[in-house]
Coordinates of C-alpha atoms in Angstrom, one line a residue:
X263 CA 35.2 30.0 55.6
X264 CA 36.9 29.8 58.8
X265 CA 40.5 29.0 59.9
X266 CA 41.4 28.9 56.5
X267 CA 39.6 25.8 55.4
X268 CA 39.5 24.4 52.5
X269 CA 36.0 24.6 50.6
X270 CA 34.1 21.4 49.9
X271 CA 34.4 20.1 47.0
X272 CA 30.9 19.2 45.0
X273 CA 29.9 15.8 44.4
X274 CA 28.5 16.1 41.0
X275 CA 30.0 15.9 38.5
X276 CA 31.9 13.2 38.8
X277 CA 35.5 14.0 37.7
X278 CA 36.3 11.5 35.4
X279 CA 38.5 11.3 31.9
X280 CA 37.1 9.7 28.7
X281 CA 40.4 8.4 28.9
X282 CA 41.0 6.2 31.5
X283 CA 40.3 2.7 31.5
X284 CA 37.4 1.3 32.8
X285 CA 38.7 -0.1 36.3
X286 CA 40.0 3.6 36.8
X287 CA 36.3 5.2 36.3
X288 CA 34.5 2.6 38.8
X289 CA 37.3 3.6 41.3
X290 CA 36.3 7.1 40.8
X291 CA 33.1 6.9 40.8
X292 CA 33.2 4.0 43.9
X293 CA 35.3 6.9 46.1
X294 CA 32.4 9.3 45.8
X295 CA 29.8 6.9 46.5
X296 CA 29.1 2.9 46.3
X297 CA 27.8 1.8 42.6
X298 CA 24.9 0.7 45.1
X299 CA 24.1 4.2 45.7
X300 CA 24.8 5.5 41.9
X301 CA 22.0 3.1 40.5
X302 CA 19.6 4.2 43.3
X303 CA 20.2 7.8 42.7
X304 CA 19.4 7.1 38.7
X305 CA 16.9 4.0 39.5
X306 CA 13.1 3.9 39.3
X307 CA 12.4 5.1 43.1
X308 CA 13.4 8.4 43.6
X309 CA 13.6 10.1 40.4
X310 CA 11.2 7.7 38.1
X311 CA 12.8 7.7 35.1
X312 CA 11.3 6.2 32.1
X313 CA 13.3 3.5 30.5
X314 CA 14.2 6.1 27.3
X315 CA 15.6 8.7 29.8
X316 CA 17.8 5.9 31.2
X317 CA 18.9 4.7 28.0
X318 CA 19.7 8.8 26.9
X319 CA 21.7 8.5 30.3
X320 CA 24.0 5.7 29.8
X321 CA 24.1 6.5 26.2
X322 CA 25.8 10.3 27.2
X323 CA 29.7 9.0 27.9
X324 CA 31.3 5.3 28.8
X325 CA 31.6 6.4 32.4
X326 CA 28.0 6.6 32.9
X327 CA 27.6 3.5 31.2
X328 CA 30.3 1.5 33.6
X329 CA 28.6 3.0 36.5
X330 CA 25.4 1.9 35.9
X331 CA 26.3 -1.3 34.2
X332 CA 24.2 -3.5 36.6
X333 CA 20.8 -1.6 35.8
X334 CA 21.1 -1.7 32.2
X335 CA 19.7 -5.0 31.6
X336 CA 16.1 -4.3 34.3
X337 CA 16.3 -0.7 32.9
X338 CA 15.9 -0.8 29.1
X339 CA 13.6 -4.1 29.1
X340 CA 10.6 -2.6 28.6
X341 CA 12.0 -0.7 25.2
X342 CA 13.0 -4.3 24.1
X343 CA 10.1 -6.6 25.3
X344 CA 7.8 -5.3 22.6
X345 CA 9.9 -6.5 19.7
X346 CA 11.0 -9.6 21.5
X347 CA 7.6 -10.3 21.6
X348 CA 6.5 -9.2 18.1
X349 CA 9.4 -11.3 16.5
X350 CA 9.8 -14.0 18.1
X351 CA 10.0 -17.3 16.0
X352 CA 7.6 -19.3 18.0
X353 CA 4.1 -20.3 17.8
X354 CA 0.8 -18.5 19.9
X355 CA 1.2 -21.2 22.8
X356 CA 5.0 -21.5 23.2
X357 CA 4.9 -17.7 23.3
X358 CA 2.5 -17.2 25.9
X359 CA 4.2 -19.8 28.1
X360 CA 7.7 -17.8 27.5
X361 CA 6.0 -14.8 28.5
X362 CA 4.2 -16.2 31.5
X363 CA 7.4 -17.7 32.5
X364 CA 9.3 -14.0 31.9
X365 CA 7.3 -12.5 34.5
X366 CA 8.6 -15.0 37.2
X367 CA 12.3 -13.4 36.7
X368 CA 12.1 -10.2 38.8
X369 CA 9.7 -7.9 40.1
X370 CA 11.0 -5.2 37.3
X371 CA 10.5 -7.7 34.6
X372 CA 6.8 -8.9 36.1
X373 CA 5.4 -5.1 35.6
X374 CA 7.3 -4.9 32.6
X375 CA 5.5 -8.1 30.8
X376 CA 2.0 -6.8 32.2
X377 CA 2.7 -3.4 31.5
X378 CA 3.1 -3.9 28.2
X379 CA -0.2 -6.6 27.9
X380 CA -2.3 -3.8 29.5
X381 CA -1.7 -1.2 27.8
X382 CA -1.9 -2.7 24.2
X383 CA -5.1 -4.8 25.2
X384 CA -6.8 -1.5 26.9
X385 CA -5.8 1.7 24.9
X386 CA -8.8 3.2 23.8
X387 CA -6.5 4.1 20.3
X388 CA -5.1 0.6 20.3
X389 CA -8.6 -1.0 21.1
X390 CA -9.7 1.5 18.0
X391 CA -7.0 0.1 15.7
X392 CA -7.1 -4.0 16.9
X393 CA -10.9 -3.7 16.1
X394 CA -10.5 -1.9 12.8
X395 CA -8.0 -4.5 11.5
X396 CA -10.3 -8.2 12.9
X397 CA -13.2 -6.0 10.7
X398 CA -11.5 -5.5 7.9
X399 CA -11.4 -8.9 5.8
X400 CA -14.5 -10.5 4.7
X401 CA -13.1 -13.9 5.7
X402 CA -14.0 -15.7 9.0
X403 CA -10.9 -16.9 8.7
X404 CA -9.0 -13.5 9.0
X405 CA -6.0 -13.7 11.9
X406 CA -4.8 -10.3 13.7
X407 CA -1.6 -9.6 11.8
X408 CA 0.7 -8.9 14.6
X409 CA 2.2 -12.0 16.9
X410 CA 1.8 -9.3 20.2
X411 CA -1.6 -8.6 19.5
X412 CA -2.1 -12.5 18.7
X413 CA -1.1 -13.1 22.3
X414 CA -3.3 -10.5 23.8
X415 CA -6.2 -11.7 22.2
X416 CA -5.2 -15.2 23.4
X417 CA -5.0 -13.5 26.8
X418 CA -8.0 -11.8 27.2
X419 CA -9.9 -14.9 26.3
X420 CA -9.0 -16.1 29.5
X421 CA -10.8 -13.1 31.1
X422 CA -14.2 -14.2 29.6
X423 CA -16.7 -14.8 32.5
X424 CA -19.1 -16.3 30.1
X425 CA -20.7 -19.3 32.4
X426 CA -21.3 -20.0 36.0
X427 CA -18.2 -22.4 35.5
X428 CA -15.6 -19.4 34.1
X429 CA -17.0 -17.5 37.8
X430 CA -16.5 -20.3 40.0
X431 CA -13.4 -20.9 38.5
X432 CA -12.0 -18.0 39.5
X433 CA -13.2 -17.7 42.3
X434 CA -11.5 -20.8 44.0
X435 CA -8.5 -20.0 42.5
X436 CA -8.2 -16.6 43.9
X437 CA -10.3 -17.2 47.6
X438 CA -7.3 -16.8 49.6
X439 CA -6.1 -13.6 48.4
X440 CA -7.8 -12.1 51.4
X441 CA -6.8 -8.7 51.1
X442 CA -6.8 -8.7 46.9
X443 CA -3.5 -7.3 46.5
X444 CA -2.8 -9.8 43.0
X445 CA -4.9 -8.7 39.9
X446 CA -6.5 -11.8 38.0
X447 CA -6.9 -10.2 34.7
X448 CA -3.2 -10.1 33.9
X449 CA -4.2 -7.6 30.0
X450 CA -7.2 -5.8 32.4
X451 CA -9.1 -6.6 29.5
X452 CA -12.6 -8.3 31.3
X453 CA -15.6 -9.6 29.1
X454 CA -18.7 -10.4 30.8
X455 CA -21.8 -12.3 29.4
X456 CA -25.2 -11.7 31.2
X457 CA -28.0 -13.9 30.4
X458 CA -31.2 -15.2 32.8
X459 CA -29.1 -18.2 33.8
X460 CA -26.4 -16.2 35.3
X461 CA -28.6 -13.8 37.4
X462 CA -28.5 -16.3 40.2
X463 CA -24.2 -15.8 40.1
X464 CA -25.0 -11.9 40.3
X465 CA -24.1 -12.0 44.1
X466 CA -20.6 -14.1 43.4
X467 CA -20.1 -12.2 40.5
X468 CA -20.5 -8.7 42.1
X469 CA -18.2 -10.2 45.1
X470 CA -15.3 -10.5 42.5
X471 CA -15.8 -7.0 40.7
X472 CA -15.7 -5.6 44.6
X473 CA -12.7 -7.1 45.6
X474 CA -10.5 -7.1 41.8
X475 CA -12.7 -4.6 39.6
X476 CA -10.4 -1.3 40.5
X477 CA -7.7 -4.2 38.1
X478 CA -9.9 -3.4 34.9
X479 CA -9.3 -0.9 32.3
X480 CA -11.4 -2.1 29.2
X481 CA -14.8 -3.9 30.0
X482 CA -17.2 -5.7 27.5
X483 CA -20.5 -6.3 28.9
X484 CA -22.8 -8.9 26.4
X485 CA -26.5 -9.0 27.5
X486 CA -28.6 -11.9 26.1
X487 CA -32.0 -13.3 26.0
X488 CA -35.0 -11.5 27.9
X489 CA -33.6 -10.4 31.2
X490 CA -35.7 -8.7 33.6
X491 CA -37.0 -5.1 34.1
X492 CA -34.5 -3.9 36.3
X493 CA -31.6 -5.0 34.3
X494 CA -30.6 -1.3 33.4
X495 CA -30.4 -1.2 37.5
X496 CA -27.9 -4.2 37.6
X497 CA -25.6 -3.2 34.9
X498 CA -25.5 0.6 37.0
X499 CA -24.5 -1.8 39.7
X500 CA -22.1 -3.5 37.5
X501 CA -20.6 -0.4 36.4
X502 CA -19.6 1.2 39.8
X503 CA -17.0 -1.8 40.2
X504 CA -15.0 -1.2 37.6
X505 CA -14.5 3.0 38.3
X506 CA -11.3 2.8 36.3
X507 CA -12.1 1.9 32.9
X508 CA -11.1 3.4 29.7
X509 CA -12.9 1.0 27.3
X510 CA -16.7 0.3 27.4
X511 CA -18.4 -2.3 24.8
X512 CA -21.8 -3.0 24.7
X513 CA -23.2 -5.4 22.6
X514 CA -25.3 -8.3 21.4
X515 CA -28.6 -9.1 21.8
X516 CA -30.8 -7.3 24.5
X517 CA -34.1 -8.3 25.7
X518 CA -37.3 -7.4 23.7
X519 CA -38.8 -5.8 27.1
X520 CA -36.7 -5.2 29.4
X521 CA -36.4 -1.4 29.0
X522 CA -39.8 -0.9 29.0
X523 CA -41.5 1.4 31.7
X524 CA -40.3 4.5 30.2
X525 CA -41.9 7.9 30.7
X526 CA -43.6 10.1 28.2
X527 CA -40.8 11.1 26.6
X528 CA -39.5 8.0 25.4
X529 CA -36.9 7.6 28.4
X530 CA -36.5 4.8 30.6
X531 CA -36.8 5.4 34.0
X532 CA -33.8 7.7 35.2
X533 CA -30.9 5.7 36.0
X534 CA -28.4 6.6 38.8
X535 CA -24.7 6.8 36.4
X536 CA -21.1 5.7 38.4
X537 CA -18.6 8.3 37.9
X538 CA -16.5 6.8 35.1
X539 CA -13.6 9.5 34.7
X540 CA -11.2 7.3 32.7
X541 CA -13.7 6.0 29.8
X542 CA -12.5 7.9 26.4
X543 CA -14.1 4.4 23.9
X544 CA -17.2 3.6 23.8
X545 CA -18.4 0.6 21.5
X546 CA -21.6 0.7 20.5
X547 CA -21.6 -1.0 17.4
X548 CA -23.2 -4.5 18.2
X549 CA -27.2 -2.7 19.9
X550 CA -29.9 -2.6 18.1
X551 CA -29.7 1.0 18.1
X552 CA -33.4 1.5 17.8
X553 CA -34.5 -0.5 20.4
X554 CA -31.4 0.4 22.5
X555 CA -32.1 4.0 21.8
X556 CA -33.3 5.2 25.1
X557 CA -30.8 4.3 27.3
X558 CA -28.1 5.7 24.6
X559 CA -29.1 8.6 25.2
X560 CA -28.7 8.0 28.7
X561 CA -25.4 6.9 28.1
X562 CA -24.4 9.6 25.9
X563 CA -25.5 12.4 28.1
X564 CA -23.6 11.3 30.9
X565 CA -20.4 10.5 29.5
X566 CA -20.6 12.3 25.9
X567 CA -18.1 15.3 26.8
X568 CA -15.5 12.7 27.0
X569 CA -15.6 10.2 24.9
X570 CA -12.7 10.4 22.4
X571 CA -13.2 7.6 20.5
X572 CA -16.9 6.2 19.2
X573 CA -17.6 2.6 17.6
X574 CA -21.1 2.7 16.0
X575 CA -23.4 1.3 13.3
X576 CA -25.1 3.8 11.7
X577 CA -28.4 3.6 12.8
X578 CA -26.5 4.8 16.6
X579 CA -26.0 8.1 14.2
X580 CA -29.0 8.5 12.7
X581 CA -31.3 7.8 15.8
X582 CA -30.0 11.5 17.2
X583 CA -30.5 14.5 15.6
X584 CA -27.4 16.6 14.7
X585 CA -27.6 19.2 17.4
X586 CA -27.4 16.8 19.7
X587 CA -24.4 15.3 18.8
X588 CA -22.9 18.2 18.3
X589 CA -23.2 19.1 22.0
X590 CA -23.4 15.8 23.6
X591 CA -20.5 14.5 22.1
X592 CA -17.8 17.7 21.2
X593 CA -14.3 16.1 21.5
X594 CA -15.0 13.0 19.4
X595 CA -11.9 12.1 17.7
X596 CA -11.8 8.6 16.4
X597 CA -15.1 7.4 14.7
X598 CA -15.6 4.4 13.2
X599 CA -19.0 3.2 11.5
X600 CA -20.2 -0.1 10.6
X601 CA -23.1 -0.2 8.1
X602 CA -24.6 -3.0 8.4
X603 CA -28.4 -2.3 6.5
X604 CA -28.9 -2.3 2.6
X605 CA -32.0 -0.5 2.8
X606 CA -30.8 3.0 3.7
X607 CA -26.5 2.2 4.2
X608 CA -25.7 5.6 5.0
X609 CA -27.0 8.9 5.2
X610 CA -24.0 11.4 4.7
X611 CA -26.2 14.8 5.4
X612 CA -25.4 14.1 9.4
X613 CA -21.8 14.1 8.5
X614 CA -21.8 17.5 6.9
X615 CA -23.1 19.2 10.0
X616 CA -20.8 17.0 12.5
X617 CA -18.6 19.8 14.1
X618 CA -16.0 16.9 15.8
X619 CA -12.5 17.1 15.6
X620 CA -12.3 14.3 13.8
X621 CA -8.3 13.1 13.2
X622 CA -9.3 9.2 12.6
X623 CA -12.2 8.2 10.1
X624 CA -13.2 4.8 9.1
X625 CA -16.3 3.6 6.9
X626 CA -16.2 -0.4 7.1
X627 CA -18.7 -3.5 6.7
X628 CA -21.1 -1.8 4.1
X629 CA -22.6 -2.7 1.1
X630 CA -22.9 -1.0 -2.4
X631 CA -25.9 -0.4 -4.2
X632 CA -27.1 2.6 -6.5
X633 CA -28.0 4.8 -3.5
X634 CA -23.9 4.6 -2.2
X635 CA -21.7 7.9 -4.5
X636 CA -18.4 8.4 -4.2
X637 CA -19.1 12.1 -4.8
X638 CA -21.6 12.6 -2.2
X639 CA -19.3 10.4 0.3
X640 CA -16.2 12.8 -0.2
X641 CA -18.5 15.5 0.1
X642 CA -19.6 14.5 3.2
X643 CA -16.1 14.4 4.9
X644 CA -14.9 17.5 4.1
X645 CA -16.3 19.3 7.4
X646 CA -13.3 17.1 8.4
X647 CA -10.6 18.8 6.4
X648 CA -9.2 20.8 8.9
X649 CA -8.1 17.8 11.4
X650 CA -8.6 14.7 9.8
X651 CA -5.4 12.6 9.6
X652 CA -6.0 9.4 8.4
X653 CA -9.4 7.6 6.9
X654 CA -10.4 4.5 6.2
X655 CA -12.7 3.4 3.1
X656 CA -13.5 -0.2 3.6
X657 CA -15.9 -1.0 0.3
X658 CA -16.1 -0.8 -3.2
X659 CA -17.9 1.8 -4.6
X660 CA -20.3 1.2 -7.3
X661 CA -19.3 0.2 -10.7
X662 CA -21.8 2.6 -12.6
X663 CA -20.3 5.8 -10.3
X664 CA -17.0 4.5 -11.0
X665 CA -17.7 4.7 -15.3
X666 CA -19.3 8.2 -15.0
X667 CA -16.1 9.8 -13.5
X668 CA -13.7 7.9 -16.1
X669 CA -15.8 9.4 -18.9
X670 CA -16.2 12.7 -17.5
X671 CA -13.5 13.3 -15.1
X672 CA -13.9 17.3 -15.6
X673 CA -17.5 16.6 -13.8
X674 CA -15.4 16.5 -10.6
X675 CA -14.4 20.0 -10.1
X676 CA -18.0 21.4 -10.8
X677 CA -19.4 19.6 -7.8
X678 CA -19.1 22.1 -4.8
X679 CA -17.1 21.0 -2.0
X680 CA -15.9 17.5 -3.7
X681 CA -12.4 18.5 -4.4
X682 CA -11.6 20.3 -1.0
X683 CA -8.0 19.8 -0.3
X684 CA -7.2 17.5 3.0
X685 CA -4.1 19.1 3.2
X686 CA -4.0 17.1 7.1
X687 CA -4.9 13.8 5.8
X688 CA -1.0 11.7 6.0
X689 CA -2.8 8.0 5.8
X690 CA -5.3 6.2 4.0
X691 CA -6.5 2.5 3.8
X692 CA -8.9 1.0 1.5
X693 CA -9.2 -1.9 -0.1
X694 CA -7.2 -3.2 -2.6
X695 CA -9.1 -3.3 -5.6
X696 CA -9.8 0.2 -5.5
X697 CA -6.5 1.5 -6.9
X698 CA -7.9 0.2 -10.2
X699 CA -11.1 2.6 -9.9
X700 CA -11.4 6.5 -11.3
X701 CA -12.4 7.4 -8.2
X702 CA -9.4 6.8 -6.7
X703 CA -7.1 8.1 -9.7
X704 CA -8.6 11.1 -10.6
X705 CA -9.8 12.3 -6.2
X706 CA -7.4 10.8 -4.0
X707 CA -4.1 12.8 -6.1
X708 CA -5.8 16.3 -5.8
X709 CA -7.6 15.9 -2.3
X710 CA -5.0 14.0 -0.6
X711 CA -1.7 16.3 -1.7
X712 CA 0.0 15.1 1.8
X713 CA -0.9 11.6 1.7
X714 CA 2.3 9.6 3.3
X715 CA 1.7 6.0 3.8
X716 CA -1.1 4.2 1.4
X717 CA -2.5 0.7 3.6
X718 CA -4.2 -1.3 1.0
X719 CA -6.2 -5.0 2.2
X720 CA -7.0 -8.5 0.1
X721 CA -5.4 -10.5 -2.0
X722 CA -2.5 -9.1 -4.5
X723 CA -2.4 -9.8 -8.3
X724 CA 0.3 -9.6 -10.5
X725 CA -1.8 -7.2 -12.2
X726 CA -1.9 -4.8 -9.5
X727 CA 2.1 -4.1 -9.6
X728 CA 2.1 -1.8 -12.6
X729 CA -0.6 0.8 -10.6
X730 CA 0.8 0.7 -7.7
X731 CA 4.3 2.2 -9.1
X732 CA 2.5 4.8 -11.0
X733 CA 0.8 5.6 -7.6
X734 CA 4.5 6.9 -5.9
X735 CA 4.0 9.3 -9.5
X736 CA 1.2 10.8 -8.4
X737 CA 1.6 11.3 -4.9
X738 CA 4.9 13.5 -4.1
X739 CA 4.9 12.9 -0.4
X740 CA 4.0 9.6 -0.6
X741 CA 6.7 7.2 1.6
X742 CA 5.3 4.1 1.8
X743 CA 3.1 1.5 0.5
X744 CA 1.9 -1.3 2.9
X745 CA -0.2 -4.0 1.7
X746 CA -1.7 -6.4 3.8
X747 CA -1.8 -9.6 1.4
X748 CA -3.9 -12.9 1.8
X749 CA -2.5 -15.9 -0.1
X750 CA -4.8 -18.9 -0.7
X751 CA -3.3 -21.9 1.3
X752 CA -4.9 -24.6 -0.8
X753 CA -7.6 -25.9 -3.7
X754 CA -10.1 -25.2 -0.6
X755 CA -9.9 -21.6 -1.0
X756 CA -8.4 -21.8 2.5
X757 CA -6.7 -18.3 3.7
X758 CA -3.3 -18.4 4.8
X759 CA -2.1 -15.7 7.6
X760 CA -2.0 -12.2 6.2
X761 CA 1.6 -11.2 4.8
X762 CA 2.6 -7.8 5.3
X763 CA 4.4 -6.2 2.4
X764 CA 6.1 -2.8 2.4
X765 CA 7.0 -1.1 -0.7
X766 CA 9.2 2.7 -0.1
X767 CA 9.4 5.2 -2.4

């Protein structure tokens, strides 16, 4: 210090008192710096804090709050959009005209809106758990539960390049974005239908995944009718414009021939894999698995290490054996089946050797017949009992399986592995009727110990009130139940939307 000078003073922190008045504590804070420079200091561009840490901020004292008064509104609008949008009172239309009208307000807003679209509409969990509930009623007329999702849905629809007209379309209305800086698929949700009458759009088609396809997160590709022999080729091509995404889907109906030319062991001709470094989902569960067989294995051993979350049917299971899925595919964590034969529905012995960290399980879209046991199915699953958090039973197990264990419920506890405790296992849905079966009073009490929330689906009787108290009885940790209830609209035996009903312990 020389010549006696005074030290500086620090900026930070600001010396104020909880108890001056408001005009006070802007002065204070004005004399150190301008509020301009405050809210650019604790803004977005230099430090990057998430909306949470912003609201922690101005929630720490009223000075803080004063200070940054003007960002509060831009700040915290991503914590609020989602439940604006969940509860608003307004029909699917009006909303998505409110919402495409929000993102004309500010730039902050804009990424805020598409933000949230994207990453509901692309999360390979929330793709997992949109999917799980559109499969789980037996109705056509089953409507996604949540208004948010609702819109998505409604949103992504206008992403489907189905035709030469839905190409063309876009097309012309984005040709003047020369240097591509908009993104066109406002969810980054893109479906794409391939069929011999669209081969001749390949070239326009291929000019809009060049210029937009870095935009798109999740990606269903549809292949139908009998394309030609290099069509494996073409949907390589395909897949090295879209480098980013998280969600694959491939489905429908392929070509009798097209994969033909295969070497001796089965394989079709080696195929040249993009780099895909993002994809965790891949859904699988609309091939014909047996025909589709050779390039799944393709497909598996480039990208198997990880996946994170696999839609199949069965038959995608079955098809390899279990050593090979136990290295191909190491870090699966969500699985969900669909069972979609009567002849063999299931065969459990490949889930007994699975060594996946399974934490999500669901079973959905099978039938019952004698083959189908409850004991062998909870069996099956307890190579699971270490990580698996939350399964989901989607059928009704059959009624002669159901009448053994009511007579003999002691046969339960001779049957090795059956009653293994899932001391991890904190949610379960199933359908509704199920609470009335033995199999669910006398297994899901002693294996599920730790069961929290209880999701039950269909249609609720007055009958079904008295078991589902006695249910909080004999679950301790039990918190919630959630039942997702249809009500008949009319004599027609219409549905009406899906009521959500929550009962607490």
């Amino acid at each position: 210090m020389e010549n006696g000078a005074k030290p500086e003073e620090p900026l930070l922190p600001i010396p104020m008192e909880v108890s001056l008045p408001p005009e006070r504590i802007e002065e204070q804070a004005k004399a150190i710096f301008p509020l301009e420079v405050w809210e650019h200091i604790f803004g977005f561009v230099d430090l990057e804090l998430t909306p949470t840490d912003f609201m922690a901020l101005v929630n720490t004292s009223p000075e803080w709050r004063l200070v940054l008064k003007r960002s509060v509104t831009s700040a915290l609008l991503p914590l609020v959009l989602p439940l604006v949008l969940e509860y608003l009172d307004a029909s699917e239309k009006p909303l998505l005209k409110n919402v495409l009208s929000w993102r004309r307000i500010n730039k902050n807003v804009k990424n805020s809106v598409d933000q949230i679209l994207s990453s509901i509409s692309t999360s390979p969990r929330k793709y997992y758990e949109r999917k799980s509930e559109r499969n789980v009623s037996r109705w056509n007329s089953f409507k996604t539960i949540s208004k948010l999702q609702s819109l998505i849905h409604i949103v992504d629809k206008r992403n489907h390049i189905w035709s030469s007209g839905n190409l063309h379309s876009l097309l012309r209305h984005f040709g003047n974005d020369d240097e591509a800086k908009c993104n066109p698929f406002l969810t980054r949700t893109v479906e794409l239908k391939i069929n011999p009458y669209m081969v001749n759009d390949e070239q326009r088609l291929h000019s809009l995944l060049v210029r937009y396809g870095h935009n798109i997160s999740a990606l269903t590709i549809k292949m139908e009718g009998t394309l030609p022999l290099d069509t494996v080729h073409r949907l390589m091509s395909l897949l090295r414009r879209v480098p980013n995404i998280k969600v694959l889907k491939l489905g429908d109906y392929f070509g009798v021939d097209w994969y033909e030319g295969g070497g001796d062991d089965g394989r079709i001709t080696p195929v040249n894999f993009p780099n895909l470094n993002d994809l965790q989902c891949l859904d699988w569960s609309f091939t014909d698995e047996e025909r589709f067989f050779r390039l799944g294995l393709q497909f598996v051993e480039q990208y198997g290490q990880q996946l994170h979350t696999l839609i199949c049917g069965v038959n995608f299971l079955q098809t390899f054996d279990v050593t090979t899925l136990n290295s191909l595919l190491p870090n699966v964590r969500c699985l969900r089946v669909g069972l979609v034969r009567c002849q063999d529905l299931y065969h459990l012995d490949t889930f007994t050797h699975l060594d996946w960290p399974l934490e999500e399980l669901q079973l959905s879209s099978f039938h019952t017949s004698v083959k189908n046991s409850v004991v062998d199915f909870f069996c099956s699953i307890s190579k699971f009992a270490p990580t698996l958090a939350y399964l989901q039973i989607f059928s009704e197990f059959p009624i002669h399986e159901d009448f053994k264990i009511q007579c003999n419920p002691e046969f339960l506890l001779s049957v090795n592995g059956l009653m293994m405790i899932h001391h991890s296992v904190k949610k379960l849905s199933t359908l509704l009727t199920n609470i009335h079966s033995a199999w669910f009073k006398h297994v899901v009490p002693t294996k599920f110990p730790n069961l929290e929330e209880l999701n039950l689906y269909n249609s609720l009787q007055q009958d079904d009130l008295e078991d589902l108290k006695i249910i909080f009885s004999t679950l301790p940790n039990l918190k919630r139940i959630v039942i997702f209830h249809y009500r008949r609209k009319n004599s027609n035996e219409q549905l009406d939307e899906p009521r959500k009903l929550i009962l607490k312990r």
